[in-house]
Amino acid sequence: MSRLQDKVAIVTGASRGIGRAIALRLAGDGANLVVTATSLERAESVATEIEALGRKALPLACDVAEFEQVESLIKGTTETFSRIDILVNNAGITKDNLLIRMNQEQWDDVIAVNLKGTFNCIRAATKTLMKQRAGKIVNITSVVGIMGNAGQANYCASKAGVIGLTKSVARELAARNIQVNAVAPGFITTDMTAALPEEVKENLSEAIPLGRMGSPEEVAACVAYLASEDADYITGQVINVDGGMVM
Ligand code: NAI
């Protein structure tokens, strides 16, 4: 039997990059998926890929920053699958700028999606998870939430916030057998990092002990482990998937 056979997993921001890799990996491990993106069309495209793996997939449009939309996402999930075993909060954005030039919109938007979006999803899913007395929540943070990064004060604050949220919720839900952990990717090859100039990417790779950027699949492997029963005794942790960048 596969590790996540017939588990029901929600992955936010699953249309591309790390979220897509996580959704495909969980499906490969036997789970049925609810995949969300801001556009239904893009969610449908990854759902088709999941169905090709022989698993069920429910595509839904959902802006995680909007609590009502997140409530509909959870309702849609339980109506279709009757339960939620795994929630992966992956949706995230960047709006980089030096602090001196950062405007309120750049600050608010990044906090709204990355931090409030993670809260919204956890808040809306928790009642179901508590009733089940079982569940896994995996939040995608970032190594820069630990170490900081010039030009990303909004993003780093949001990701540091996700770490505090992870640890607090882990403590609150432990008695209900719900494990809450975070994965902190380093530099991963996705659309988010594609925009960086080649020179910057080369310099970054030099700062990584393993000497290269990571792949979305390498992040997905860690998420799949934390979402499985193999990780039943792990909660409140942040696991870096970063080639040794932060030790
Ligand atoms: P990406 O830009 O390729 O994909 C982001 C996904 O989030 C997309 O599916 C997008 O539609 C979705 N999304 C954006 N705003 C949303 C909203 N308001 N509601 C719902 N979904 C929304 O990014 P990537 O690289 O795949 O990043 C995924 C996660 O990993 C993010 O949380 C990011 O912060 C984090 N991360 C990425 C790293 C990297 O090097 N690529 C490093 C560390 C963390």
mmCIF file of C-alpha atoms and ligand atoms in Angstrom:
data_model
loop_
_atom_site.group_PDB
_atom_site.id
_atom_site.type_symbol
_atom_site.label_atom_id
_atom_site.label_comp_id
_atom_site.label_asym_id
_atom_site.label_seq_id
_atom_site.Cartn_x
_atom_site.Cartn_y
_atom_site.Cartn_z
ATOM 1 C CA MET A 1 0.000 0.000 0.000
ATOM 2 C CA SER A 2 1.237 3.516 -0.815
ATOM 3 C CA ARG A 3 2.289 5.757 2.055
ATOM 4 C CA LEU A 4 -0.652 8.177 1.682
ATOM 5 C CA GLN A 5 -3.194 5.720 0.250
ATOM 6 C CA ASP A 6 -6.640 7.413 -0.004
ATOM 7 C CA LYS A 7 -5.690 10.329 2.256
ATOM 8 C CA VAL A 8 -7.356 13.621 1.356
ATOM 9 C CA ALA A 9 -4.915 16.490 0.862
ATOM 10 C CA ILE A 10 -5.422 20.181 0.118
ATOM 11 C CA VAL A 11 -2.546 22.048 -1.535
ATOM 12 C CA THR A 12 -2.895 25.820 -1.977
ATOM 13 C CA GLY A 13 -1.166 27.532 -4.896
ATOM 14 C CA ALA A 14 -0.830 24.196 -6.657
ATOM 15 C CA SER A 15 -0.869 25.477 -10.234
ATOM 16 C CA ARG A 16 2.896 25.634 -10.672
ATOM 17 C CA GLY A 17 6.318 25.458 -9.026
ATOM 18 C CA ILE A 18 6.618 23.951 -5.560
ATOM 19 C CA GLY A 19 2.837 23.637 -5.023
ATOM 20 C CA ARG A 20 2.385 21.663 -8.235
ATOM 21 C CA ALA A 21 5.303 19.380 -7.336
ATOM 22 C CA ILE A 22 3.804 18.801 -3.865
ATOM 23 C CA ALA A 23 0.373 17.975 -5.305
ATOM 24 C CA LEU A 24 1.842 15.516 -7.811
ATOM 25 C CA ARG A 25 4.061 13.905 -5.166
ATOM 26 C CA LEU A 26 1.182 13.431 -2.692
ATOM 27 C CA ALA A 27 -0.920 11.958 -5.510
ATOM 28 C CA GLY A 28 1.988 9.686 -6.453
ATOM 29 C CA ASP A 29 2.023 8.515 -2.829
ATOM 30 C CA GLY A 30 -1.685 7.604 -3.065
ATOM 31 C CA ALA A 31 -3.553 10.708 -1.879
ATOM 32 C CA ASN A 32 -6.622 12.322 -3.454
ATOM 33 C CA LEU A 33 -6.146 16.039 -3.943
ATOM 34 C CA VAL A 34 -7.924 19.342 -3.691
ATOM 35 C CA VAL A 35 -5.797 21.717 -5.748
ATOM 36 C CA THR A 36 -6.286 25.456 -5.580
ATOM 37 C CA ALA A 37 -5.016 28.368 -7.582
ATOM 38 C CA THR A 38 -6.227 31.915 -8.017
ATOM 39 C CA SER A 39 -7.616 30.891 -11.420
ATOM 40 C CA LEU A 40 -9.826 27.828 -11.863
ATOM 41 C CA GLU A 41 -8.322 27.135 -15.276
ATOM 42 C CA ARG A 42 -4.827 26.697 -13.814
ATOM 43 C CA ALA A 43 -6.131 24.527 -10.976
ATOM 44 C CA GLU A 44 -7.896 22.352 -13.564
ATOM 45 C CA SER A 45 -4.697 21.837 -15.486
ATOM 46 C CA VAL A 46 -2.860 20.310 -12.482
ATOM 47 C CA ALA A 47 -6.004 18.337 -11.568
ATOM 48 C CA THR A 48 -5.833 16.698 -14.997
ATOM 49 C CA GLU A 49 -2.221 15.678 -14.313
ATOM 50 C CA ILE A 50 -3.271 14.154 -10.966
ATOM 51 C CA GLU A 51 -6.132 12.203 -12.530
ATOM 52 C CA ALA A 52 -3.626 10.791 -15.026
ATOM 53 C CA LEU A 53 -1.860 9.282 -11.982
ATOM 54 C CA GLY A 54 -5.089 7.459 -11.128
ATOM 55 C CA ARG A 55 -6.066 9.658 -8.182
ATOM 56 C CA LYS A 56 -9.090 11.898 -7.660
ATOM 57 C CA ALA A 57 -8.588 15.658 -7.955
ATOM 58 C CA LEU A 58 -10.918 18.538 -7.160
ATOM 59 C CA PRO A 59 -9.759 21.840 -8.686
ATOM 60 C CA LEU A 60 -10.978 24.992 -6.935
ATOM 61 C CA ALA A 61 -10.278 28.703 -7.390
ATOM 62 C CA CYS A 62 -9.337 30.314 -4.101
ATOM 63 C CA ASP A 63 -7.538 33.482 -3.090
ATOM 64 C CA VAL A 64 -6.138 32.459 0.296
ATOM 65 C CA ALA A 65 -6.090 36.060 1.469
ATOM 66 C CA GLU A 66 -9.922 36.087 1.400
ATOM 67 C CA PHE A 67 -11.412 34.236 4.380
ATOM 68 C CA GLU A 68 -14.809 33.629 2.708
ATOM 69 C CA GLN A 69 -13.109 32.001 -0.283
ATOM 70 C CA VAL A 70 -11.074 29.801 2.050
ATOM 71 C CA GLU A 71 -14.249 28.770 3.890
ATOM 72 C CA SER A 72 -15.747 27.740 0.535
ATOM 73 C CA LEU A 73 -12.588 25.753 -0.211
ATOM 74 C CA ILE A 74 -12.927 23.793 3.041
ATOM 75 C CA LYS A 75 -16.675 23.314 2.486
ATOM 76 C CA GLY A 76 -16.041 22.085 -1.070
ATOM 77 C CA THR A 77 -13.424 19.648 0.228
ATOM 78 C CA THR A 78 -15.600 18.111 2.933
ATOM 79 C CA GLU A 79 -18.643 17.940 0.640
ATOM 80 C CA THR A 80 -16.640 15.986 -1.934
ATOM 81 C CA PHE A 81 -14.329 13.884 0.232
ATOM 82 C CA SER A 82 -15.985 14.011 3.718
ATOM 83 C CA ARG A 83 -12.644 14.605 5.443
ATOM 84 C CA ILE A 84 -9.312 16.436 5.370
ATOM 85 C CA ASP A 85 -6.151 14.532 6.264
ATOM 86 C CA ILE A 86 -3.468 16.900 4.998
ATOM 87 C CA LEU A 87 -3.376 20.675 4.545
ATOM 88 C CA VAL A 88 -0.369 22.143 2.740
ATOM 89 C CA ASN A 89 -0.199 25.939 2.894
ATOM 90 C CA ASN A 90 2.017 26.678 -0.071
ATOM 91 C CA ALA A 91 0.510 29.763 -1.754
ATOM 92 C CA GLY A 92 2.956 32.629 -1.578
ATOM 93 C CA ILE A 93 4.053 35.795 -3.339
ATOM 94 C CA THR A 94 6.949 38.250 -3.315
ATOM 95 C CA LYS A 95 6.868 42.021 -3.833
ATOM 96 C CA ASP A 96 10.491 42.887 -3.241
ATOM 97 C CA ASN A 97 11.846 46.345 -2.521
ATOM 98 C CA LEU A 98 14.338 47.977 -0.218
ATOM 99 C CA LEU A 99 12.625 49.074 2.982
ATOM 100 C CA ILE A 100 13.194 52.745 2.219
ATOM 101 C CA ARG A 101 11.210 52.350 -1.024
ATOM 102 C CA MET A 102 8.665 49.763 0.117
ATOM 103 C CA ASN A 103 5.124 51.073 -0.062
ATOM 104 C CA GLN A 104 2.170 49.991 2.058
ATOM 105 C CA GLU A 105 0.624 47.983 -0.749
ATOM 106 C CA GLN A 106 3.766 45.858 -1.163
ATOM 107 C CA TRP A 107 3.851 45.241 2.571
ATOM 108 C CA ASP A 108 0.123 44.531 2.957
ATOM 109 C CA ASP A 109 -0.197 42.253 -0.095
ATOM 110 C CA VAL A 110 2.658 39.973 0.907
ATOM 111 C CA ILE A 111 1.484 39.713 4.524
ATOM 112 C CA ALA A 112 -2.096 39.112 3.336
ATOM 113 C CA VAL A 113 -1.244 36.154 1.097
ATOM 114 C CA ASN A 114 1.701 34.545 2.891
ATOM 115 C CA LEU A 115 0.794 35.019 6.549
ATOM 116 C CA LYS A 116 -2.930 35.771 6.745
ATOM 117 C CA GLY A 117 -3.565 33.256 3.950
ATOM 118 C CA THR A 118 -1.885 30.549 6.015
ATOM 119 C CA PHE A 119 -3.904 31.567 9.086
ATOM 120 C CA ASN A 120 -7.140 31.590 7.044
ATOM 121 C CA CYS A 121 -6.616 28.043 5.779
ATOM 122 C CA ILE A 122 -5.621 26.647 9.171
ATOM 123 C CA ARG A 123 -8.503 28.436 10.879
ATOM 124 C CA ALA A 124 -11.075 27.182 8.391
ATOM 125 C CA ALA A 125 -9.788 23.564 8.344
ATOM 126 C CA THR A 126 -9.209 23.152 12.073
ATOM 127 C CA LYS A 127 -12.776 22.309 13.113
ATOM 128 C CA THR A 128 -12.790 19.324 10.754
ATOM 129 C CA LEU A 129 -9.305 18.215 11.828
ATOM 130 C CA MET A 130 -10.233 18.481 15.514
ATOM 131 C CA LYS A 131 -13.365 16.384 15.037
ATOM 132 C CA GLN A 132 -11.305 13.725 13.270
ATOM 133 C CA ARG A 133 -8.669 13.809 16.039
ATOM 134 C CA ALA A 134 -6.082 13.439 13.306
ATOM 135 C CA GLY A 135 -4.475 15.551 10.627
ATOM 136 C CA LYS A 136 -1.244 17.002 9.281
ATOM 137 C CA ILE A 137 -0.625 20.645 8.489
ATOM 138 C CA VAL A 138 2.512 21.589 6.566
ATOM 139 C CA ASN A 139 3.268 25.274 6.059
ATOM 140 C CA ILE A 140 5.759 26.434 3.465
ATOM 141 C CA THR A 141 7.981 29.112 4.962
ATOM 142 C CA SER A 142 11.472 30.055 3.692
ATOM 143 C CA VAL A 143 15.056 30.118 4.949
ATOM 144 C CA VAL A 144 14.897 33.918 4.637
ATOM 145 C CA GLY A 145 12.209 33.859 7.350
ATOM 146 C CA ILE A 146 15.033 32.612 9.596
ATOM 147 C CA MET A 147 18.019 34.588 8.292
ATOM 148 C CA GLY A 148 16.430 37.730 6.769
ATOM 149 C CA ASN A 149 17.234 39.098 3.309
ATOM 150 C CA ALA A 150 17.919 42.631 2.110
ATOM 151 C CA GLY A 151 15.124 43.793 -0.179
ATOM 152 C CA GLN A 152 12.583 41.357 1.238
ATOM 153 C CA ALA A 153 11.495 42.818 4.596
ATOM 154 C CA ASN A 154 7.823 42.127 3.829
ATOM 155 C CA TYR A 155 8.438 38.571 2.600
ATOM 156 C CA CYS A 156 10.852 37.681 5.434
ATOM 157 C CA ALA A 157 8.451 39.074 8.051
ATOM 158 C CA SER A 158 5.596 37.033 6.550
ATOM 159 C CA LYS A 159 7.677 33.841 6.519
ATOM 160 C CA ALA A 160 8.993 34.416 10.065
ATOM 161 C CA GLY A 161 5.344 34.911 11.025
ATOM 162 C CA VAL A 162 4.478 31.559 9.474
ATOM 163 C CA ILE A 163 7.102 29.937 11.729
ATOM 164 C CA GLY A 164 5.571 31.497 14.881
ATOM 165 C CA LEU A 165 2.104 30.499 13.689
ATOM 166 C CA THR A 166 3.289 26.930 13.045
ATOM 167 C CA LYS A 167 4.746 26.525 16.528
ATOM 168 C CA SER A 168 1.729 28.073 18.309
ATOM 169 C CA VAL A 169 -0.809 25.996 16.406
ATOM 170 C CA ALA A 170 1.324 22.875 16.927
ATOM 171 C CA ARG A 171 1.035 23.428 20.673
ATOM 172 C CA GLU A 172 -2.717 24.135 20.517
ATOM 173 C CA LEU A 173 -3.620 21.123 18.388
ATOM 174 C CA ALA A 174 -1.217 18.510 19.744
ATOM 175 C CA ALA A 175 -3.804 17.151 22.184
ATOM 176 C CA ARG A 176 -6.044 16.378 19.180
ATOM 177 C CA ASN A 177 -3.301 14.396 17.440
ATOM 178 C CA ILE A 178 -2.780 17.046 14.774
ATOM 179 C CA GLN A 179 0.825 17.637 13.725
ATOM 180 C CA VAL A 180 1.808 21.073 12.446
ATOM 181 C CA ASN A 181 5.201 21.626 10.846
ATOM 182 C CA ALA A 182 6.905 23.982 8.437
ATOM 183 C CA VAL A 183 9.255 23.384 5.532
ATOM 184 C CA ALA A 184 11.760 26.130 4.756
ATOM 185 C CA PRO A 185 13.045 25.891 1.193
ATOM 186 C CA GLY A 186 16.275 27.635 0.234
ATOM 187 C CA PHE A 187 16.745 28.623 -3.412
ATOM 188 C CA ILE A 188 14.510 26.469 -5.569
ATOM 189 C CA THR A 189 14.165 26.608 -9.367
ATOM 190 C CA THR A 190 10.638 27.983 -9.944
ATOM 191 C CA ASP A 191 9.012 31.023 -11.595
ATOM 192 C CA MET A 192 9.647 32.897 -8.332
ATOM 193 C CA THR A 193 13.433 32.603 -8.724
ATOM 194 C CA ALA A 194 13.525 32.541 -12.556
ATOM 195 C CA ALA A 195 13.385 36.326 -12.556
ATOM 196 C CA LEU A 196 16.788 36.585 -10.813
ATOM 197 C CA PRO A 197 19.731 37.547 -13.072
ATOM 198 C CA GLU A 198 22.142 34.660 -13.924
ATOM 199 C CA GLU A 199 24.953 36.350 -11.993
ATOM 200 C CA VAL A 200 22.854 36.524 -8.829
ATOM 201 C CA LYS A 201 21.921 32.842 -9.199
ATOM 202 C CA GLU A 202 25.602 31.866 -9.589
ATOM 203 C CA ASN A 203 26.574 33.858 -6.487
ATOM 204 C CA LEU A 204 23.739 32.281 -4.539
ATOM 205 C CA SER A 205 24.769 28.782 -5.597
ATOM 206 C CA GLU A 206 28.276 29.481 -4.287
ATOM 207 C CA ALA A 207 26.765 30.210 -0.850
ATOM 208 C CA ILE A 208 25.057 26.802 -0.824
ATOM 209 C CA PRO A 209 27.247 23.976 0.599
ATOM 210 C CA LEU A 210 25.700 21.458 -1.833
ATOM 211 C CA GLY A 211 26.598 23.902 -4.627
ATOM 212 C CA ARG A 212 23.322 24.146 -6.512
ATOM 213 C CA MET A 213 19.729 25.336 -6.377
ATOM 214 C CA GLY A 214 17.128 22.792 -5.292
ATOM 215 C CA SER A 215 14.218 21.410 -7.283
ATOM 216 C CA PRO A 216 10.507 21.651 -6.400
ATOM 217 C CA GLU A 217 10.482 17.835 -6.190
ATOM 218 C CA GLU A 218 13.110 17.923 -3.430
ATOM 219 C CA VAL A 219 10.849 20.212 -1.373
ATOM 220 C CA ALA A 220 7.841 18.004 -2.166
ATOM 221 C CA ALA A 221 9.650 14.913 -0.833
ATOM 222 C CA CYS A 222 10.046 16.555 2.578
ATOM 223 C CA VAL A 223 6.399 17.663 2.624
ATOM 224 C CA ALA A 224 5.260 14.130 1.725
ATOM 225 C CA TYR A 225 7.267 12.757 4.653
ATOM 226 C CA LEU A 226 5.794 15.272 7.138
ATOM 227 C CA ALA A 227 2.302 14.519 5.788
ATOM 228 C CA SER A 228 2.720 10.794 6.397
ATOM 229 C CA GLU A 229 2.348 8.580 9.457
ATOM 230 C CA ASP A 230 6.150 8.239 9.455
ATOM 231 C CA ALA A 231 6.159 11.734 10.975
ATOM 232 C CA ASP A 232 3.518 11.133 13.673
ATOM 233 C CA TYR A 233 5.951 12.098 16.451
ATOM 234 C CA ILE A 234 7.154 15.324 14.797
ATOM 235 C CA THR A 235 5.354 18.602 15.486
ATOM 236 C CA GLY A 236 6.223 22.293 15.746
ATOM 237 C CA GLN A 237 9.371 21.854 13.670
ATOM 238 C CA VAL A 238 10.878 23.798 10.800
ATOM 239 C CA ILE A 239 12.806 21.631 8.356
ATOM 240 C CA ASN A 240 15.137 23.400 5.946
ATOM 241 C CA VAL A 241 15.391 22.023 2.424
ATOM 242 C CA ASP A 242 18.201 24.288 1.323
ATOM 243 C CA GLY A 243 21.360 22.362 0.415
ATOM 244 C CA GLY A 244 22.866 23.336 3.759
ATOM 245 C CA MET A 245 22.516 27.097 3.231
ATOM 246 C CA VAL A 246 21.338 27.704 6.795
ATOM 247 C CA MET A 247 22.747 25.514 9.571
HETATM 248 P P1 NAI B 1 5.372 30.374 -7.698
HETATM 249 O O1 NAI B 1 5.253 31.840 -7.864
HETATM 250 O O2 NAI B 1 5.934 29.557 -8.801
HETATM 251 O O3 NAI B 1 3.939 29.755 -7.288
HETATM 252 C C1 NAI B 1 3.160 30.348 -6.274
HETATM 253 C C2 NAI B 1 1.797 29.718 -6.269
HETATM 254 O O4 NAI B 1 0.970 30.418 -5.327
HETATM 255 C C3 NAI B 1 1.088 29.812 -7.606
HETATM 256 O O5 NAI B 1 0.368 28.618 -7.822
HETATM 257 C C4 NAI B 1 0.137 30.986 -7.420
HETATM 258 O O6 NAI B 1 -1.008 30.891 -8.230
HETATM 259 C C5 NAI B 1 -0.234 30.810 -5.969
HETATM 260 N N1 NAI B 1 -0.773 32.030 -5.367
HETATM 261 C C6 NAI B 1 -0.247 33.284 -5.398
HETATM 262 N N2 NAI B 1 -1.073 34.124 -4.753
HETATM 263 C C7 NAI B 1 -2.115 33.409 -4.288
HETATM 264 C C8 NAI B 1 -3.283 33.707 -3.549
HETATM 265 N N3 NAI B 1 -3.558 34.958 -3.139
HETATM 266 N N4 NAI B 1 -4.133 32.714 -3.251
HETATM 267 C C9 NAI B 1 -3.893 31.456 -3.662
HETATM 268 N N5 NAI B 1 -2.809 31.093 -4.370
HETATM 269 C C10 NAI B 1 -1.930 32.076 -4.683
HETATM 270 O O7 NAI B 1 6.192 30.175 -6.364
HETATM 271 P P2 NAI B 1 7.026 28.935 -5.787
HETATM 272 O O8 NAI B 1 8.448 29.253 -5.969
HETATM 273 O O9 NAI B 1 6.509 27.646 -6.281
HETATM 274 O O10 NAI B 1 6.694 29.117 -4.241
HETATM 275 C C11 NAI B 1 5.812 28.300 -3.507
HETATM 276 C C12 NAI B 1 5.991 28.578 -2.032
HETATM 277 O O11 NAI B 1 7.336 28.296 -1.666
HETATM 278 C C13 NAI B 1 5.725 30.042 -1.654
HETATM 279 O O12 NAI B 1 5.102 30.077 -0.390
HETATM 280 C C14 NAI B 1 7.125 30.605 -1.566
HETATM 281 O O13 NAI B 1 7.177 31.711 -0.729
HETATM 282 C C15 NAI B 1 7.898 29.428 -1.033
HETATM 283 N N6 NAI B 1 9.334 29.468 -1.267
HETATM 284 C C16 NAI B 1 9.866 29.451 -2.534
HETATM 285 C C17 NAI B 1 11.243 29.470 -2.702
HETATM 286 C C18 NAI B 1 11.887 29.424 -4.054
HETATM 287 O O14 NAI B 1 13.121 29.508 -4.114
HETATM 288 N N7 NAI B 1 11.167 29.292 -5.149
HETATM 289 C C19 NAI B 1 12.143 29.532 -1.559
HETATM 290 C C20 NAI B 1 11.487 29.538 -0.297
HETATM 291 C C21 NAI B 1 10.134 29.505 -0.168
#
